[in-house]
């Protein structure tokens, strides 16, 4: 798959559980942070959208865990995005570096609330059009 964006980071010790692997909940943090970085890289700020009455929120998340990350592992979150009706679908894969082992496949569905009501906006399409 070709990706629109890649965000790299490193596992911190406190993100691991007693088994020495990243706690499953932290993968959601990784994917969320990468989405924010993706949008910022495309000139889209959640804070600015909120000031305009537009709030993009997660409606559904599917995560498939493949291989665990461990403390100090470097990883890349790679993102693709498509629009389906009112939904923005973020396809996010996490790879351990440098061997590019697939660790997680995530599908995140987001919608926009405009002044508190479900609505359509093409604001996030800017990110797709730039790529």
PDB file of C-alpha atoms in Angstrom:
ATOM      1  CA  UNK A   1       0.000   0.000   0.000  1.00  0.00           C
ATOM      2  CA  UNK A   2       1.158   3.533  -0.669  1.00  0.00           C
ATOM      3  CA  UNK A   3       0.891   5.922   2.240  1.00  0.00           C
ATOM      4  CA  UNK A   4       0.166   9.643   2.399  1.00  0.00           C
ATOM      5  CA  UNK A   5       2.171  10.258   5.567  1.00  0.00           C
ATOM      6  CA  UNK A   6       4.590   8.671   8.006  1.00  0.00           C
ATOM      7  CA  UNK A   7       5.215   9.665  11.619  1.00  0.00           C
ATOM      8  CA  UNK A   8       8.193   8.127  13.467  1.00  0.00           C
ATOM      9  CA  UNK A   9       8.555   7.757  17.203  1.00  0.00           C
ATOM     10  CA  UNK A  10      10.028   5.539  19.927  1.00  0.00           C
ATOM     11  CA  UNK A  11       8.370   3.438  22.646  1.00  0.00           C
ATOM     12  CA  UNK A  12       8.810   4.874  26.125  1.00  0.00           C
ATOM     13  CA  UNK A  13       9.326   2.561  29.128  1.00  0.00           C
ATOM     14  CA  UNK A  14       6.141   3.630  30.911  1.00  0.00           C
ATOM     15  CA  UNK A  15       4.024   2.541  27.900  1.00  0.00           C
ATOM     16  CA  UNK A  16       4.863  -1.125  28.527  1.00  0.00           C
ATOM     17  CA  UNK A  17       3.035  -3.552  30.786  1.00  0.00           C
ATOM     18  CA  UNK A  18       4.442  -6.240  33.085  1.00  0.00           C
ATOM     19  CA  UNK A  19       5.066  -8.500  30.082  1.00  0.00           C
ATOM     20  CA  UNK A  20       7.509  -5.943  28.702  1.00  0.00           C
ATOM     21  CA  UNK A  21       5.371  -5.134  25.674  1.00  0.00           C
ATOM     22  CA  UNK A  22       3.448  -1.993  24.789  1.00  0.00           C
ATOM     23  CA  UNK A  23       0.072  -1.985  26.498  1.00  0.00           C
ATOM     24  CA  UNK A  24      -2.682  -2.303  23.913  1.00  0.00           C
ATOM     25  CA  UNK A  25      -4.277   1.053  24.835  1.00  0.00           C
ATOM     26  CA  UNK A  26      -1.106   2.916  23.883  1.00  0.00           C
ATOM     27  CA  UNK A  27      -1.460   1.927  20.242  1.00  0.00           C
ATOM     28  CA  UNK A  28      -4.564   4.114  20.124  1.00  0.00           C
ATOM     29  CA  UNK A  29      -2.440   7.007  21.427  1.00  0.00           C
ATOM     30  CA  UNK A  30       0.146   6.326  18.725  1.00  0.00           C
ATOM     31  CA  UNK A  31      -2.437   6.374  15.945  1.00  0.00           C
ATOM     32  CA  UNK A  32      -4.161   9.494  17.278  1.00  0.00           C
ATOM     33  CA  UNK A  33      -0.909  11.425  17.603  1.00  0.00           C
ATOM     34  CA  UNK A  34       0.069  10.423  14.059  1.00  0.00           C
ATOM     35  CA  UNK A  35      -3.305  11.633  12.693  1.00  0.00           C
ATOM     36  CA  UNK A  36      -2.795  14.996  14.377  1.00  0.00           C
ATOM     37  CA  UNK A  37       0.726  15.257  12.946  1.00  0.00           C
ATOM     38  CA  UNK A  38      -0.575  14.291   9.501  1.00  0.00           C
ATOM     39  CA  UNK A  39      -3.190  17.037   9.585  1.00  0.00           C
ATOM     40  CA  UNK A  40      -0.764  19.628  10.969  1.00  0.00           C
ATOM     41  CA  UNK A  41       1.692  18.767   8.187  1.00  0.00           C
ATOM     42  CA  UNK A  42      -1.134  19.626   5.787  1.00  0.00           C
ATOM     43  CA  UNK A  43      -1.985  22.945   7.451  1.00  0.00           C
ATOM     44  CA  UNK A  44      -5.020  21.657   9.365  1.00  0.00           C
ATOM     45  CA  UNK A  45      -5.229  22.409  13.087  1.00  0.00           C
ATOM     46  CA  UNK A  46      -7.862  20.834  15.346  1.00  0.00           C
ATOM     47  CA  UNK A  47      -7.687  23.903  17.586  1.00  0.00           C
ATOM     48  CA  UNK A  48      -8.417  26.235  14.654  1.00  0.00           C
ATOM     49  CA  UNK A  49     -11.222  23.994  13.408  1.00  0.00           C
ATOM     50  CA  UNK A  50     -12.778  24.022  16.877  1.00  0.00           C
ATOM     51  CA  UNK A  51     -12.742  27.835  16.892  1.00  0.00           C
ATOM     52  CA  UNK A  52     -14.731  27.655  13.636  1.00  0.00           C
ATOM     53  CA  UNK A  53     -17.286  25.318  15.226  1.00  0.00           C
ATOM     54  CA  UNK A  54     -15.927  22.205  13.498  1.00  0.00           C
ATOM     55  CA  UNK A  55     -14.990  19.224  15.661  1.00  0.00           C
ATOM     56  CA  UNK A  56     -13.640  16.080  14.031  1.00  0.00           C
ATOM     57  CA  UNK A  57     -14.305  13.105  16.275  1.00  0.00           C
ATOM     58  CA  UNK A  58     -13.642   9.384  16.147  1.00  0.00           C
ATOM     59  CA  UNK A  59     -16.781   7.338  15.524  1.00  0.00           C
ATOM     60  CA  UNK A  60     -15.264   3.853  15.282  1.00  0.00           C
ATOM     61  CA  UNK A  61     -11.892   2.146  15.648  1.00  0.00           C
ATOM     62  CA  UNK A  62     -10.803  -1.317  14.563  1.00  0.00           C
ATOM     63  CA  UNK A  63      -7.353  -2.533  15.578  1.00  0.00           C
ATOM     64  CA  UNK A  64      -5.617  -5.763  14.626  1.00  0.00           C
ATOM     65  CA  UNK A  65      -2.520  -6.524  16.644  1.00  0.00           C
ATOM     66  CA  UNK A  66       0.185  -8.435  14.780  1.00  0.00           C
ATOM     67  CA  UNK A  67       3.562  -8.228  16.582  1.00  0.00           C
ATOM     68  CA  UNK A  68       4.121  -6.364  19.869  1.00  0.00           C
ATOM     69  CA  UNK A  69       6.377  -3.378  20.259  1.00  0.00           C
ATOM     70  CA  UNK A  70       8.771  -3.331  23.215  1.00  0.00           C
ATOM     71  CA  UNK A  71      10.511  -0.641  25.221  1.00  0.00           C
ATOM     72  CA  UNK A  72      12.832   1.580  23.168  1.00  0.00           C
ATOM     73  CA  UNK A  73      11.613   0.127  19.845  1.00  0.00           C
ATOM     74  CA  UNK A  74      11.455   2.702  17.104  1.00  0.00           C
ATOM     75  CA  UNK A  75       8.338   2.611  14.974  1.00  0.00           C
ATOM     76  CA  UNK A  76       6.572   4.362  12.117  1.00  0.00           C
ATOM     77  CA  UNK A  77       2.856   5.039  11.882  1.00  0.00           C
ATOM     78  CA  UNK A  78       1.937   5.141   8.199  1.00  0.00           C
ATOM     79  CA  UNK A  79      -1.347   6.721   7.163  1.00  0.00           C
ATOM     80  CA  UNK A  80      -3.714   6.597   4.266  1.00  0.00           C
ATOM     81  CA  UNK A  81      -7.092   8.367   4.224  1.00  0.00           C
ATOM     82  CA  UNK A  82     -10.260   8.146   2.136  1.00  0.00           C
ATOM     83  CA  UNK A  83     -13.626   9.873   2.375  1.00  0.00           C
ATOM     84  CA  UNK A  84     -16.807   7.789   2.313  1.00  0.00           C
ATOM     85  CA  UNK A  85     -19.942   9.903   2.614  1.00  0.00           C
ATOM     86  CA  UNK A  86     -19.680  11.847   5.870  1.00  0.00           C
ATOM     87  CA  UNK A  87     -16.874   9.626   7.183  1.00  0.00           C
ATOM     88  CA  UNK A  88     -13.152  10.084   6.906  1.00  0.00           C
ATOM     89  CA  UNK A  89     -11.485   6.684   6.999  1.00  0.00           C
ATOM     90  CA  UNK A  90      -7.905   6.636   8.289  1.00  0.00           C
ATOM     91  CA  UNK A  91      -6.034   3.438   7.448  1.00  0.00           C
ATOM     92  CA  UNK A  92      -3.076   3.337   9.795  1.00  0.00           C
ATOM     93  CA  UNK A  93      -0.349   0.736   9.993  1.00  0.00           C
ATOM     94  CA  UNK A  94       2.393   0.677  12.611  1.00  0.00           C
ATOM     95  CA  UNK A  95       5.740  -0.803  11.617  1.00  0.00           C
ATOM     96  CA  UNK A  96       8.686  -1.554  13.893  1.00  0.00           C
ATOM     97  CA  UNK A  97      11.888  -0.027  12.584  1.00  0.00           C
ATOM     98  CA  UNK A  98      14.372  -0.650  11.124  1.00  0.00           C
ATOM     99  CA  UNK A  99      13.122  -4.100  10.018  1.00  0.00           C
ATOM    100  CA  UNK A 100       9.653  -2.839   8.901  1.00  0.00           C
ATOM    101  CA  UNK A 101       7.789  -5.547  10.785  1.00  0.00           C
ATOM    102  CA  UNK A 102       4.038  -4.894  10.744  1.00  0.00           C
ATOM    103  CA  UNK A 103       2.855  -4.517  14.343  1.00  0.00           C
ATOM    104  CA  UNK A 104      -0.665  -3.090  14.006  1.00  0.00           C
ATOM    105  CA  UNK A 105      -3.334  -2.463  11.398  1.00  0.00           C
ATOM    106  CA  UNK A 106      -5.950   0.116  12.365  1.00  0.00           C
ATOM    107  CA  UNK A 107      -9.017   1.515  10.662  1.00  0.00           C
ATOM    108  CA  UNK A 108     -10.255   4.729  12.260  1.00  0.00           C
ATOM    109  CA  UNK A 109     -13.525   6.293  11.162  1.00  0.00           C
ATOM    110  CA  UNK A 110     -13.977   9.976  11.949  1.00  0.00           C
ATOM    111  CA  UNK A 111     -16.885  12.349  11.381  1.00  0.00           C
ATOM    112  CA  UNK A 112     -17.250  16.097  11.724  1.00  0.00           C
ATOM    113  CA  UNK A 113     -19.616  17.873  14.037  1.00  0.00           C
ATOM    114  CA  UNK A 114     -20.418  21.363  12.814  1.00  0.00           C
ATOM    115  CA  UNK A 115     -21.726  23.525  15.630  1.00  0.00           C
ATOM    116  CA  UNK A 116     -22.557  20.324  17.489  1.00  0.00           C
ATOM    117  CA  UNK A 117     -24.415  18.579  14.648  1.00  0.00           C
ATOM    118  CA  UNK A 118     -23.222  15.873  12.297  1.00  0.00           C
ATOM    119  CA  UNK A 119     -22.331  17.550   9.049  1.00  0.00           C
ATOM    120  CA  UNK A 120     -20.228  17.448   5.930  1.00  0.00           C
ATOM    121  CA  UNK A 121     -17.156  19.512   5.346  1.00  0.00           C
ATOM    122  CA  UNK A 122     -14.375  19.158   2.851  1.00  0.00           C
ATOM    123  CA  UNK A 123     -11.814  20.690   5.222  1.00  0.00           C
ATOM    124  CA  UNK A 124      -9.919  17.410   5.727  1.00  0.00           C
ATOM    125  CA  UNK A 125      -9.942  16.794   1.980  1.00  0.00           C
ATOM    126  CA  UNK A 126      -7.142  19.377   1.798  1.00  0.00           C
ATOM    127  CA  UNK A 127      -4.853  16.687   3.210  1.00  0.00           C
ATOM    128  CA  UNK A 128      -5.811  14.286   0.439  1.00  0.00           C
ATOM    129  CA  UNK A 129      -5.561  16.890  -2.309  1.00  0.00           C
ATOM    130  CA  UNK A 130      -2.021  17.892  -1.289  1.00  0.00           C
ATOM    131  CA  UNK A 131      -0.799  14.331  -1.633  1.00  0.00           C
TER     132      UNK A 131
END
